[in-house]
Coordinates of C-alpha atoms in Angstrom, one line a residue:
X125 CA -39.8 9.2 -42.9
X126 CA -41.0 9.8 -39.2
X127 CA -42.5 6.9 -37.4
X128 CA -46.2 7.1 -36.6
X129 CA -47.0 7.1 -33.2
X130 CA -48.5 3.3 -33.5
X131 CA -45.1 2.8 -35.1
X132 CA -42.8 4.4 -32.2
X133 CA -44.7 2.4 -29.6
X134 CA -43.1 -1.0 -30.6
X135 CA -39.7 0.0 -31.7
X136 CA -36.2 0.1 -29.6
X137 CA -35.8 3.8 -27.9
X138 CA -33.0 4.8 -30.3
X139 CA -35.5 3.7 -33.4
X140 CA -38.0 6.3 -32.3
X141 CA -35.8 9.4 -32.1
X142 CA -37.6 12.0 -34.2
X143 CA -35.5 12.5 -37.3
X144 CA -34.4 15.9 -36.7
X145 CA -32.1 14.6 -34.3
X146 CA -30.1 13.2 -37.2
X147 CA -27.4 15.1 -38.3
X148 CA -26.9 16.3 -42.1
X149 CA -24.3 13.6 -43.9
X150 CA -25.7 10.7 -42.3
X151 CA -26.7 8.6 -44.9
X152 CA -27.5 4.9 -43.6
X153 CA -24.6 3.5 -44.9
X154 CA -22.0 6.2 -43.7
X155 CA -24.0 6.1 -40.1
X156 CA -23.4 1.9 -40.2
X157 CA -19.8 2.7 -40.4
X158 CA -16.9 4.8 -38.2
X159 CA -16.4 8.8 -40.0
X160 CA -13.0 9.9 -40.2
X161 CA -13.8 12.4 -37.6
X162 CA -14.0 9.7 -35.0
X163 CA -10.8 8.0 -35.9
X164 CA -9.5 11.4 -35.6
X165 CA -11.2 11.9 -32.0
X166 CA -9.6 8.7 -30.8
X167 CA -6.0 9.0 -32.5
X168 CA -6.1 12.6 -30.4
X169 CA -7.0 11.0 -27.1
X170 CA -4.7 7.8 -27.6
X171 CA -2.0 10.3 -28.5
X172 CA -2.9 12.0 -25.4
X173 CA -3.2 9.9 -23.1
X174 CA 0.2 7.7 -24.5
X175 CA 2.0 10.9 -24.5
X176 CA 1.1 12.1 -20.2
X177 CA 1.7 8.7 -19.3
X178 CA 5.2 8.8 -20.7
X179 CA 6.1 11.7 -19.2
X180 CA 5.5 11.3 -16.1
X181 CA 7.0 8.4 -16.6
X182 CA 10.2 9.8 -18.2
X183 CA 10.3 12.8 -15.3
X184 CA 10.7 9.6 -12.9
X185 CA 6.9 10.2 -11.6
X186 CA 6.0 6.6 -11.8
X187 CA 6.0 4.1 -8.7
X188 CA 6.9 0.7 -8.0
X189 CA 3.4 0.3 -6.8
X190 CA 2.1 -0.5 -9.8
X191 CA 4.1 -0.1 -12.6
X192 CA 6.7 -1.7 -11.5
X193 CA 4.2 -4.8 -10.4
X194 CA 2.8 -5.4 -13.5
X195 CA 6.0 -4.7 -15.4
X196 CA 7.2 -7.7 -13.3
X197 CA 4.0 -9.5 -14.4
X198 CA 4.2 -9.0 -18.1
X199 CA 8.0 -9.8 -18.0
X200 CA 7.1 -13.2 -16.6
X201 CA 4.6 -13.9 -19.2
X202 CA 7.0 -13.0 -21.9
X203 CA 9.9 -15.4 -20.2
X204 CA 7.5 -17.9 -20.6
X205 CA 6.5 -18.7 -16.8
X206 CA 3.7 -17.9 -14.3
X207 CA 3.7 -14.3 -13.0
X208 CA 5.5 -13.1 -10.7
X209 CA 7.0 -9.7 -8.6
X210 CA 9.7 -9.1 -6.8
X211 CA 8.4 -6.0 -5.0
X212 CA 5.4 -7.5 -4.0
X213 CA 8.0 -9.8 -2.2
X214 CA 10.7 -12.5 -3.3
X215 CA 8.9 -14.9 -6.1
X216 CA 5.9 -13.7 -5.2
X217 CA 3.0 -15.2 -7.7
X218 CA 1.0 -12.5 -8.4
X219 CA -2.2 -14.7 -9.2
X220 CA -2.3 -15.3 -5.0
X221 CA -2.8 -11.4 -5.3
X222 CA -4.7 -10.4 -7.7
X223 CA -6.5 -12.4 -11.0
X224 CA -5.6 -10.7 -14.0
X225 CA -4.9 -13.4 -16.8
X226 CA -5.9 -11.2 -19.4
X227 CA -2.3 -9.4 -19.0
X228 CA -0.8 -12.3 -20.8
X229 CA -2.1 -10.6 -23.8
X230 CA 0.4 -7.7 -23.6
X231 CA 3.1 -10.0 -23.5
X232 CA 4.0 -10.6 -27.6
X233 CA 4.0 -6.9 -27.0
X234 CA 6.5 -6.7 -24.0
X235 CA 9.1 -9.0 -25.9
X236 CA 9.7 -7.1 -29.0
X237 CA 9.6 -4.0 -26.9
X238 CA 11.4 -4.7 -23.1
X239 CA 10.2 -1.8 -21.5
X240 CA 7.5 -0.6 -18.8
X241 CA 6.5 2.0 -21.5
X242 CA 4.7 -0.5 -23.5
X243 CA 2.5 -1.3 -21.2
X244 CA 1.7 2.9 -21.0
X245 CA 1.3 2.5 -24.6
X246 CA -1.1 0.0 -24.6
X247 CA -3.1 1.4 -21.6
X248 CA -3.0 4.1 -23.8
X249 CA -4.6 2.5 -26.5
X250 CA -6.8 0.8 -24.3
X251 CA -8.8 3.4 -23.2
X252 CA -9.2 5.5 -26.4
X253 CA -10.4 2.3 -28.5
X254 CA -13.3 2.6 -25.4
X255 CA -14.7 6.1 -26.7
X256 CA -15.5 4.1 -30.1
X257 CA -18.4 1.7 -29.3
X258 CA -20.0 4.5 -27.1
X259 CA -20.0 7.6 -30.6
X260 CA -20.8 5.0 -32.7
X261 CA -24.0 4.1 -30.0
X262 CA -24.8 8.0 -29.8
X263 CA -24.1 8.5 -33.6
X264 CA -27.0 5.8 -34.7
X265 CA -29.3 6.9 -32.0
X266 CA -28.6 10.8 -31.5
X267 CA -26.6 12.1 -34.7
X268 CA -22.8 12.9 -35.5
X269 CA -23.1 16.5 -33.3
X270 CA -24.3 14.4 -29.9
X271 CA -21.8 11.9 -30.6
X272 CA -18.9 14.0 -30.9
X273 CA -20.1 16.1 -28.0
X274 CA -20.4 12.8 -26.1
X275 CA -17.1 10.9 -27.6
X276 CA -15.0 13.8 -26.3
X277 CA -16.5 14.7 -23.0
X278 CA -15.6 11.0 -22.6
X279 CA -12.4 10.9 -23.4
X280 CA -11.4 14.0 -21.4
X281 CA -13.3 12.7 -18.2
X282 CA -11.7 12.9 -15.0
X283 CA -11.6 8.8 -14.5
X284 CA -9.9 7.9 -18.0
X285 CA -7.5 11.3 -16.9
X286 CA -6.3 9.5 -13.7
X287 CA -6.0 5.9 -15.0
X288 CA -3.6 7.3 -17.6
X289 CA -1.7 9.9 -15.2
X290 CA -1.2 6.6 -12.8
X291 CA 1.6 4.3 -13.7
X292 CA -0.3 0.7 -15.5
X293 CA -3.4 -1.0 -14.0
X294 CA -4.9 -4.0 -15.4
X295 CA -8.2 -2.7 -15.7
X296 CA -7.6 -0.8 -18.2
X297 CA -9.1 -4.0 -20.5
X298 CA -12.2 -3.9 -18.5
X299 CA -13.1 -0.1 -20.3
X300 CA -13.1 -1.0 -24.1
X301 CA -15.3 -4.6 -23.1
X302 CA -17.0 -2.6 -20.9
X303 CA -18.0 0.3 -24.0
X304 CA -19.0 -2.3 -26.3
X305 CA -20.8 -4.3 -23.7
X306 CA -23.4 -1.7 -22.6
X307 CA -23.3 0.0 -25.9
X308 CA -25.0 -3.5 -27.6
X309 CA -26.8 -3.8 -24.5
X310 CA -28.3 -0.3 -24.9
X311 CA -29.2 -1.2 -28.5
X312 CA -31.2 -4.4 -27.5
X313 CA -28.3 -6.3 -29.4
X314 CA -28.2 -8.8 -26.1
X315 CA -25.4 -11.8 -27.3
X316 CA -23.3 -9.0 -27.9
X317 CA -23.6 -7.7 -24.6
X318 CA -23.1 -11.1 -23.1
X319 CA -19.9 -11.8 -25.3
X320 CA -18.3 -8.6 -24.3
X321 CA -18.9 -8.5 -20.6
X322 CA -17.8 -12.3 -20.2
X323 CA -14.2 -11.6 -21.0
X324 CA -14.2 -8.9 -17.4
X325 CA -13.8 -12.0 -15.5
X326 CA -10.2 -12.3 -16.7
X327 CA -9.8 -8.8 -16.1
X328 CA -9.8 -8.6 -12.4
X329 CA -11.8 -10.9 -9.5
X330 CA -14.2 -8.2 -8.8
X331 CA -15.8 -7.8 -12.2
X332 CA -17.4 -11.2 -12.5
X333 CA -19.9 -8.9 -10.1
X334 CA -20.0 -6.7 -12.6
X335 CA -20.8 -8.9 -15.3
X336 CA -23.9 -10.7 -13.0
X337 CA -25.4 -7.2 -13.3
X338 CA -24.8 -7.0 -16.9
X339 CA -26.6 -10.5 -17.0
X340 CA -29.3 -9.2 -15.2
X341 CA -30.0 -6.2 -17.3
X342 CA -30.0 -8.8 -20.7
X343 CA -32.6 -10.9 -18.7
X344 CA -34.5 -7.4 -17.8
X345 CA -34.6 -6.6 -21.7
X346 CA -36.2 -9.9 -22.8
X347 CA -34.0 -12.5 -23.1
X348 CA -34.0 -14.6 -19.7
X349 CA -32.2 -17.6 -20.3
X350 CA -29.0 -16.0 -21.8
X351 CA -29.2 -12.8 -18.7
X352 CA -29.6 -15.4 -15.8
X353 CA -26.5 -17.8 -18.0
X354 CA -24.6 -14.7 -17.8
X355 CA -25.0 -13.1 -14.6
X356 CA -24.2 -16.9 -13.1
X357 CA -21.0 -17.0 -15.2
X358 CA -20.2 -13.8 -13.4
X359 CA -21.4 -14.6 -10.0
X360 CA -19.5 -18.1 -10.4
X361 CA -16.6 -16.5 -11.7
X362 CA -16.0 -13.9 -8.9
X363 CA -16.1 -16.9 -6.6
X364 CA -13.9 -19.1 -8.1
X365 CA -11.5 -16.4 -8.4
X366 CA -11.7 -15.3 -5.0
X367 CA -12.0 -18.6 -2.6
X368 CA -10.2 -21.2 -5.0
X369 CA -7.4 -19.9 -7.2
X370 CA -6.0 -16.7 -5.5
X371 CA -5.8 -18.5 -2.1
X372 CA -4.3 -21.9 -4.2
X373 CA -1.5 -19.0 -5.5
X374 CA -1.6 -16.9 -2.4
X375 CA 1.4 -17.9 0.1
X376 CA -1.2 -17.2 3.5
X377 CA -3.5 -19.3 1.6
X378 CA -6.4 -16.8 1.6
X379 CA -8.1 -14.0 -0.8
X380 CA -5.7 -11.6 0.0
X381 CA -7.8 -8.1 0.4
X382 CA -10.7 -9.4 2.7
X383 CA -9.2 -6.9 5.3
X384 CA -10.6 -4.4 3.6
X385 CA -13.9 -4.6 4.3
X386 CA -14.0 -6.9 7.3
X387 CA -11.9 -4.0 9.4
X388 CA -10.5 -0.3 9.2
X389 CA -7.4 0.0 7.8
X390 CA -4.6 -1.0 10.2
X391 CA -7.3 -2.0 12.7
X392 CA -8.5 -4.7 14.1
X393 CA -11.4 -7.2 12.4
X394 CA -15.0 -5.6 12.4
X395 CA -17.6 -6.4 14.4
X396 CA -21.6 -6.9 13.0
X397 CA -22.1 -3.3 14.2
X398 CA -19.2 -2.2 12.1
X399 CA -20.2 -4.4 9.1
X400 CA -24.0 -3.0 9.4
X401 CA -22.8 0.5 9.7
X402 CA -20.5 0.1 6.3
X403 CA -23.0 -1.0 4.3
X404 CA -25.4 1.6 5.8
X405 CA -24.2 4.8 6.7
X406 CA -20.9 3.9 5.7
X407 CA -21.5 4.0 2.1
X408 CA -21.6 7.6 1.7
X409 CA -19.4 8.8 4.5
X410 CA -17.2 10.5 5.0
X411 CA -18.0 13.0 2.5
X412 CA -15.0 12.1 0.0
X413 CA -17.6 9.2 -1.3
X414 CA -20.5 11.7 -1.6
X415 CA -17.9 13.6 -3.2
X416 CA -16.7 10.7 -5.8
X417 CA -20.7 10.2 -6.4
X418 CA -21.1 14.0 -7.6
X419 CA -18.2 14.0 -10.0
X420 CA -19.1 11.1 -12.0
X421 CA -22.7 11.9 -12.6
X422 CA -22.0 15.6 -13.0
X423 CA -20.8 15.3 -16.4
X424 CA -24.3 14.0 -17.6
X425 CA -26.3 16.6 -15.5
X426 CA -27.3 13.3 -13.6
X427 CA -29.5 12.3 -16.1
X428 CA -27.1 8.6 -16.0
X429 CA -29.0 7.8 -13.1
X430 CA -32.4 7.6 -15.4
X431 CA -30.9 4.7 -17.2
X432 CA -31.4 1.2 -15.9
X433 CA -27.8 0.9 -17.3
X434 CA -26.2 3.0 -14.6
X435 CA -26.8 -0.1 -12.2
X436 CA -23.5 -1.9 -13.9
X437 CA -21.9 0.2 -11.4
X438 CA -23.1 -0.5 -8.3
X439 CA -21.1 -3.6 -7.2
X440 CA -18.0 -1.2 -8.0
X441 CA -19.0 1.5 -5.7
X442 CA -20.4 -0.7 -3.0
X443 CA -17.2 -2.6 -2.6
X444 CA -15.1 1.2 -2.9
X445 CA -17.2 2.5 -0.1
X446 CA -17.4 -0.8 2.0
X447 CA -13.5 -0.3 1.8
X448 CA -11.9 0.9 4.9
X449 CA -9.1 1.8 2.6
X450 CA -9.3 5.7 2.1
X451 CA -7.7 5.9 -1.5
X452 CA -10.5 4.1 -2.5
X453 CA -13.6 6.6 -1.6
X454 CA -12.0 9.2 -3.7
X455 CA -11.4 10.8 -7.1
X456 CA -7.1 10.2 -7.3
X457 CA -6.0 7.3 -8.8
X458 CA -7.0 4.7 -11.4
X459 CA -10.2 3.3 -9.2
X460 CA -12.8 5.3 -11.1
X461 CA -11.8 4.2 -14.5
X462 CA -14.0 1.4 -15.1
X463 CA -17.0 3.6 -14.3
X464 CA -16.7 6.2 -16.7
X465 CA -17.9 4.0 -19.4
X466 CA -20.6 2.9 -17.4
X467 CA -21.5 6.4 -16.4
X468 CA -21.5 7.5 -20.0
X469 CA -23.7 4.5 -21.9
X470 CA -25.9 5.2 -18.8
X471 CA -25.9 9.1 -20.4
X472 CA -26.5 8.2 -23.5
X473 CA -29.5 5.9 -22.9
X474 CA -31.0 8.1 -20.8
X475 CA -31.0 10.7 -23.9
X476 CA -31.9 8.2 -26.2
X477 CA -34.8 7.4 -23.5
X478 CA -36.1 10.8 -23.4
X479 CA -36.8 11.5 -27.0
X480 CA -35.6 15.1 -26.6
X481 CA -36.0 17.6 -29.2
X482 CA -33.0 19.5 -30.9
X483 CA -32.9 22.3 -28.4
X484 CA -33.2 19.8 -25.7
X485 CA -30.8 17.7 -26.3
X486 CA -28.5 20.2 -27.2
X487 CA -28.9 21.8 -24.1
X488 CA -27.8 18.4 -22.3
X489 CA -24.5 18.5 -24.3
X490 CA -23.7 22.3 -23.7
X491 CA -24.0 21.4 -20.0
X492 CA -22.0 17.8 -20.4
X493 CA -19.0 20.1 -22.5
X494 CA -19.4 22.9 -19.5
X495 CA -18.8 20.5 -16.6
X496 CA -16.2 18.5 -18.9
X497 CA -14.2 21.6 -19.2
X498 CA -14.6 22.9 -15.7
X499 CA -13.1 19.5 -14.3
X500 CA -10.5 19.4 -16.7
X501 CA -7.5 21.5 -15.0
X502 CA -8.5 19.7 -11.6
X503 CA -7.0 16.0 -13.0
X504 CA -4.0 14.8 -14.8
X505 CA -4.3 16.1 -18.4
X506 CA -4.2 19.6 -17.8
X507 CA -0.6 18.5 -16.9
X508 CA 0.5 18.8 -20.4
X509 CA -0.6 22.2 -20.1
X510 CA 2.1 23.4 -17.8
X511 CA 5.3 24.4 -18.3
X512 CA 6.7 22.0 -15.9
X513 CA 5.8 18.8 -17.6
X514 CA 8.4 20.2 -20.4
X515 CA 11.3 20.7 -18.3
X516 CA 13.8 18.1 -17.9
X517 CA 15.2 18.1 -14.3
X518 CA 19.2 17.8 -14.4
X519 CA 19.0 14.7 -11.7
X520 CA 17.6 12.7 -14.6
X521 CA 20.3 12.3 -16.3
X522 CA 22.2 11.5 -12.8
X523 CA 20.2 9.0 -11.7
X524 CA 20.2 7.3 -15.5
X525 CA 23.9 7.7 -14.9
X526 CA 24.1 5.8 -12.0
X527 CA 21.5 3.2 -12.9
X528 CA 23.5 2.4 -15.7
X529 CA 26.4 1.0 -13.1
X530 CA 24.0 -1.8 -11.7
X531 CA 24.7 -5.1 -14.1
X532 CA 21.5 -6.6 -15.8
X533 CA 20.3 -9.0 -13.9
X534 CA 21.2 -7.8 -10.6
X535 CA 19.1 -7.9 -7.8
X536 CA 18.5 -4.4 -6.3
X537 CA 16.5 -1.8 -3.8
X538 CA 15.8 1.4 -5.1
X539 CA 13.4 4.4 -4.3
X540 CA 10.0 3.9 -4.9
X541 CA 9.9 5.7 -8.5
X542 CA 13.4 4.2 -9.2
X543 CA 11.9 0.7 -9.3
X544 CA 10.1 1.4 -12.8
X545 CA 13.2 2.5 -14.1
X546 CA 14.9 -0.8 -13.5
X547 CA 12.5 -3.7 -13.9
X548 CA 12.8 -4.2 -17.6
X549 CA 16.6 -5.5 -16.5
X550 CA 17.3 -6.6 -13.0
X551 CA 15.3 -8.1 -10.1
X552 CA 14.2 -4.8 -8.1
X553 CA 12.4 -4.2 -5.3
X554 CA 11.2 -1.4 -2.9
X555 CA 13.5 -0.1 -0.5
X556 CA 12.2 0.3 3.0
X557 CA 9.7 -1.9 2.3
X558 CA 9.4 -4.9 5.1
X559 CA 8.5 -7.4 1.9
X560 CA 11.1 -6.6 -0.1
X561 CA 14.0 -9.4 -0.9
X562 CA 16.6 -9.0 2.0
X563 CA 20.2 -8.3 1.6
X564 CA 20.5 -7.0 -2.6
X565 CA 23.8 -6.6 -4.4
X566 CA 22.8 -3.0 -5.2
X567 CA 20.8 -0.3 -3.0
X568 CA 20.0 3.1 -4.5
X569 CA 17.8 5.8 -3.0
X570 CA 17.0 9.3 -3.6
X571 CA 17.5 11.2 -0.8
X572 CA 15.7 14.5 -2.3
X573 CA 12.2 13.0 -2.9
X574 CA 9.8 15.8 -1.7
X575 CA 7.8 15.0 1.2
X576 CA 4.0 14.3 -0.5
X577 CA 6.0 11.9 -2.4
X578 CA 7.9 10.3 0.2
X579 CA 7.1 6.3 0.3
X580 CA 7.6 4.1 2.4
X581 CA 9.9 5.6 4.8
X582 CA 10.5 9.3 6.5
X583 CA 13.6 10.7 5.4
X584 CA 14.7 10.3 9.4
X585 CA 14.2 6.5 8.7
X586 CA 15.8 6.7 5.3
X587 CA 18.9 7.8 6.6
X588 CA 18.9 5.6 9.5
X589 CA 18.4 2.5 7.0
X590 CA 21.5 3.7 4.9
X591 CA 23.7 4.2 7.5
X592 CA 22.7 1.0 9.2
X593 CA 23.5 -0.8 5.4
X594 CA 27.1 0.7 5.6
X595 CA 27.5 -1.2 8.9
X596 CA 26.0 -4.3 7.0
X597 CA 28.7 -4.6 4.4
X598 CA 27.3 -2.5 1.8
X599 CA 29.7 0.5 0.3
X600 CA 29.1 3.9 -1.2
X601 CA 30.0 3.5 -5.2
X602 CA 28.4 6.4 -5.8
X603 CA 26.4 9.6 -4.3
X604 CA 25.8 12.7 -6.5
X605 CA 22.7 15.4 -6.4
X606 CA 21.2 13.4 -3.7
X607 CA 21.0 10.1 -5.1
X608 CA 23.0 7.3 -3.2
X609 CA 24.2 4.0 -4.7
X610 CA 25.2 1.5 -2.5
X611 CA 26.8 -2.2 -3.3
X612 CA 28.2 -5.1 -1.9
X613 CA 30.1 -6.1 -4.9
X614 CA 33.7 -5.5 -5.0

């Protein structure tokens, strides 16, 4: 029975939705629990997103920076010690980097299965168990139409798309806590919301921010003591992260990344006028942070920025656009990934919020599927549309063939998407890179990278290093469709 005015005045928003926003089928106790068409809806995305990752990774696609980090990571973990990388330099402990404890978890994982594709798997898996929280939200509030609509808009955004089409990143644990934080958040279910965001502060240093906003919000919607207990956790957190145990782990003894916003990168340190004009004007130029801005609210027809909830991802894109590193204003890459949750529990309160009637809110999810699909071929997924994600390039099997004559255990220099291929086995680093452990038994290259892939040296400089190595001792063991294995060995 509809709620009487009187009635709607004193209930949660998604209480007083008119009932014709319910959806035929939805008895109380089948909307209390998950349909079979939303396990289906997830399987398809984890399947999706498992099965791009791979093959890019199994074209040779994926890069030492990061895959081949946090391969090193979780390998560490799994041997039983602190974690370390050898392409981020010779024993280097990777909690003076970055704090990511939480990796520790995909670690039973990485032992039964020694491989860098399990940690594609479990990205994988990651970031489709996110879409459930948020349909199960919309399907209480909205109905099982809106929440499939909204569940699969989701799961095809463009940030979850780049996070899976690039190599492993930690925060892929931040988007299911995330999901479940601000969908019991949105449903005034506040200890739930604080015992899902906690957790982000073993995700990455960053997110404790996060999770003081998220503390905030709790103490917004009634419940002060455990909002202002929570955003302190977070604000404490982020600190302790940042100015006592990454600099205790860090070889320069410092946070490692403040040169990101205290000067351009490769430039010298900012002045106040530079600091003022980044968190001014700098925010939203140049226009490839505008740019970022417009694609992540597009899919909700803006509405996300009616919800309260949509603040969750300011200290996100403040510290982005403070950034004087340009990969991090835009759309490529994993960066956006922890905002598509936010951006889409912001979309469904808002619509909860409104109270909209059938054609209403139907017309909000036409537009949401519209923009969805018209983003789609621009980001990774639509590769497994083409042709050429299908075709198996011969030097494959060449360069498996030549990998297979460095020794396990070796320690090695390869090509930046070589370096994936060998970390489950030997100690690899980049070559060409200045950090990288001097003087390896084993140096293999690919001569025939194209250009926009080419990293961290020109192929003028890659030749020059090569032929400089055959003056150092090193000999040619083998050299075939443009890869070149070099080794000191006898």
């Amino acid at each position: 029975m509809q709620a009487s005015p009187a009635d709607s005045a004193t209930l949660p928003p998604q209480q007083s939705q008119p009932d014709k926003l319910a959806r035929a089928g939805d008895s109380p106790r089948g909307r209390d629990g998950i349909p079979w068409w939303l396990w289906v809806l997830v399987g398809a995305l984890f399947f999706t997103y498992m099965t791009l990752s791979l093959r890019i990774h199994q074209r040779l696609l994926s890069n030492a920076f990061d895959l081949g980090i946090f391969e090193q990571v979780i390998r560490s973990y799994a041997d039983g010690h602190l974690p370390v990388s050898e392409v981020k330099g010779p024993d280097y402990p990777v909690l003076g980097d970055h704090f990511h404890p939480v990796l520790a978890l995909v670690a039973p994982f990485y032992r039964l299965w020694p491989s860098p594709q399990v940690l594609l798997v479990v990205q994988a898996a990651l970031i489709a168990a996110s879409v459930l929280p948020l349909a199960l939200w919309a399907r209480r509030a909205l109905g099982s139409g809106a929440a499939a609509v909204i569940g699969t808009c989701y799961g095809l955004s463009w940030g979850l798309a780049n996070a899976a089409g690039f190599d492993f990143h930690e925060v892929a644990f931040a988007v299911p806590l995330l999901a479940c934080s601000l969908a019991a958040l949105g449903s005034d279910r506040l200890r739930a919301a604080a015992f899902w965001a906690l957790p982000l502060l073993l995700v990455k240093e960053d997110l404790g921010l996060t999770v003081a906003v998220i503390g905030f919000l709790i103490a917004r919607r009634g419940d002060r003591k455990l909002g202002i207990a929570t955003a302190a956790a977070g604000l404490v957190g982020t600190a302790l992260a940042m100015l006592v145990i990454l600099p205790a782990f860090n070889p320069q003894g410092s946070y490692a990344y403040t040169h990101w916003l205290t000067g351009p990168e490769g430039g010298a340190e900012s002045g106040p006028l530079d600091l003022l004009y980044k968190a001014t004007i700098g925010l939203i130029t140049p226009e490839a942070k505008v740019t970022t801005l417009l694609f992540l609210l597009a899919p909700t027809l803006f509405l996300a920025l009616r919800s309260p909830l949509l603040w969750v991802a300011l200290p996100t894109l403040a510290w982005r656009f403070a950034s004087g590193l340009w990969t991090h204003w835009g759309t490529s890459y994993h960066y956006s990934v922890v905002l598509m949750p936010i951006v889409f529990a912001a979309f469904i309160d808002a619509l909860i919020r409104r109270q909209s009637s059938t054609v209403s809110l139907r017309r909000y999810l036409v537009g949401s599927a519209a923009i969805t699909a018209l983003l789609l071929p621009q980001f990774p997924l639509w590769q497994l549309a083409k042709p050429e994600t299908w075709r198996t390039d011969p030097r494959i099997a060449v360069a498996h063939k030549l990998m297979d004559r460095i020794p396990d255990g070796a320690t090695v220099q390869a090509s930046n998407q070589l370096v994936p291929q060998l970390t489950d086995r030997t100690s690899a680093s980049l070559y060409g890179w200045a950090d990288s452990r001097p003087d390896p038994e084993w140096i293999m290259v690919d001569t025939e990278v194209p250009q926009q892939r080419r990293w961290p040296l020109s192929p003028g400089e890659e030749r020059i290093s090569l032929d400089h190595a055959l003056t150092q001792g090193y000999r040619t063991a083998a050299e075939q469709d443009g890869f070149v294995l070099l080794t000191r060995s006898g």
